[in-house]
């Protein structure tokens, strides 16, 4: 749930992300592999402005709901880049 939300925030705030780092390379590999598996679900969340049911912790859902707004343009951009 945490990684999913981090990926979602990274996409939402893509213009503000300057560095992606981790003390362990495996963590970065895991994050990108997870992204490859869930990118379509992330696109739906961004398009509709509604968080996936995979995130079940109420406090996380509440926090993410304050950040997540429908953005079909961003969803289309991500879809076009990831569906190649």
Short mmCIF file of C-alpha atoms in Angstrom, two decimals:
data_model
loop_
_atom_site.label_atom_id
_atom_site.label_comp_id
_atom_site.label_asym_id
_atom_site.label_seq_id
_atom_site.Cartn_x
_atom_site.Cartn_y
_atom_site.Cartn_z
CA UNK A 1 0.00 0.00 0.00
CA UNK A 2 2.79 2.38 0.86
CA UNK A 3 4.73 1.78 -2.35
CA UNK A 4 1.56 2.11 -4.42
CA UNK A 5 0.86 5.51 -2.83
CA UNK A 6 4.47 6.60 -3.32
CA UNK A 7 4.24 5.72 -7.01
CA UNK A 8 0.93 7.54 -7.30
CA UNK A 9 2.32 10.66 -5.61
CA UNK A 10 5.40 10.51 -7.83
CA UNK A 11 3.15 10.65 -10.88
CA UNK A 12 0.87 13.36 -9.50
CA UNK A 13 3.80 15.55 -8.44
CA UNK A 14 6.06 14.54 -11.36
CA UNK A 15 7.14 18.13 -12.00
CA UNK A 16 8.43 18.46 -8.45
CA UNK A 17 10.36 15.17 -8.28
CA UNK A 18 14.06 15.91 -8.62
CA UNK A 19 15.70 12.72 -7.36
CA UNK A 20 14.70 9.11 -6.86
CA UNK A 21 17.11 7.36 -4.52
CA UNK A 22 17.45 4.51 -2.09
CA UNK A 23 20.29 3.14 0.01
CA UNK A 24 19.69 -0.24 -1.64
CA UNK A 25 19.46 -0.81 -5.39
CA UNK A 26 17.00 -3.63 -4.76
CA UNK A 27 14.44 -1.14 -3.44
CA UNK A 28 14.57 0.83 -6.69
CA UNK A 29 14.28 -2.33 -8.76
CA UNK A 30 11.31 -3.41 -6.64
CA UNK A 31 9.64 -0.02 -7.11
CA UNK A 32 10.03 -0.10 -10.89
CA UNK A 33 8.87 -3.72 -11.12
CA UNK A 34 5.84 -2.83 -9.05
CA UNK A 35 5.18 0.13 -11.32
CA UNK A 36 5.25 -2.19 -14.33
CA UNK A 37 2.58 -4.32 -12.66
CA UNK A 38 0.25 -1.56 -11.44
CA UNK A 39 0.66 1.33 -13.88
CA UNK A 40 -2.74 0.76 -15.48
CA UNK A 41 -4.40 0.87 -12.06
CA UNK A 42 -2.52 4.08 -11.25
CA UNK A 43 -3.79 5.56 -14.52
CA UNK A 44 -7.39 4.75 -13.51
CA UNK A 45 -6.85 6.39 -10.11
CA UNK A 46 -5.48 9.53 -11.76
CA UNK A 47 -8.16 9.63 -14.46
CA UNK A 48 -11.04 9.23 -12.00
CA UNK A 49 -9.51 10.94 -8.97
CA UNK A 50 -10.45 7.96 -6.80
CA UNK A 51 -7.96 5.79 -4.92
CA UNK A 52 -7.81 2.08 -5.70
CA UNK A 53 -9.39 -0.37 -3.27
CA UNK A 54 -5.96 -1.97 -2.88
CA UNK A 55 -5.25 0.79 -0.34
CA UNK A 56 -7.24 -0.20 2.74
CA UNK A 57 -5.75 1.80 5.63
CA UNK A 58 -8.29 4.53 6.44
CA UNK A 59 -5.71 7.17 7.38
CA UNK A 60 -3.80 6.61 4.13
CA UNK A 61 -7.01 6.72 2.10
CA UNK A 62 -7.95 10.01 3.77
CA UNK A 63 -4.53 11.56 3.14
CA UNK A 64 -4.47 10.43 -0.48
CA UNK A 65 -8.01 11.64 -1.11
CA UNK A 66 -6.81 15.16 -0.33
CA UNK A 67 -4.11 14.88 -3.02
CA UNK A 68 -5.94 12.94 -5.69
CA UNK A 69 -8.10 14.88 -8.12
CA UNK A 70 -9.32 13.74 -11.55
CA UNK A 71 -6.68 14.47 -14.18
CA UNK A 72 -7.60 12.79 -17.48
CA UNK A 73 -4.83 14.64 -19.34
CA UNK A 74 -2.12 13.23 -17.06
CA UNK A 75 -3.75 9.79 -17.22
CA UNK A 76 -3.68 9.89 -21.03
CA UNK A 77 -0.03 10.95 -21.05
CA UNK A 78 1.01 8.12 -18.71
CA UNK A 79 -1.06 5.62 -20.66
CA UNK A 80 0.49 6.64 -23.97
CA UNK A 81 4.03 6.36 -22.59
CA UNK A 82 3.53 3.08 -20.73
CA UNK A 83 1.46 1.21 -23.30
CA UNK A 84 4.18 1.28 -25.96
#
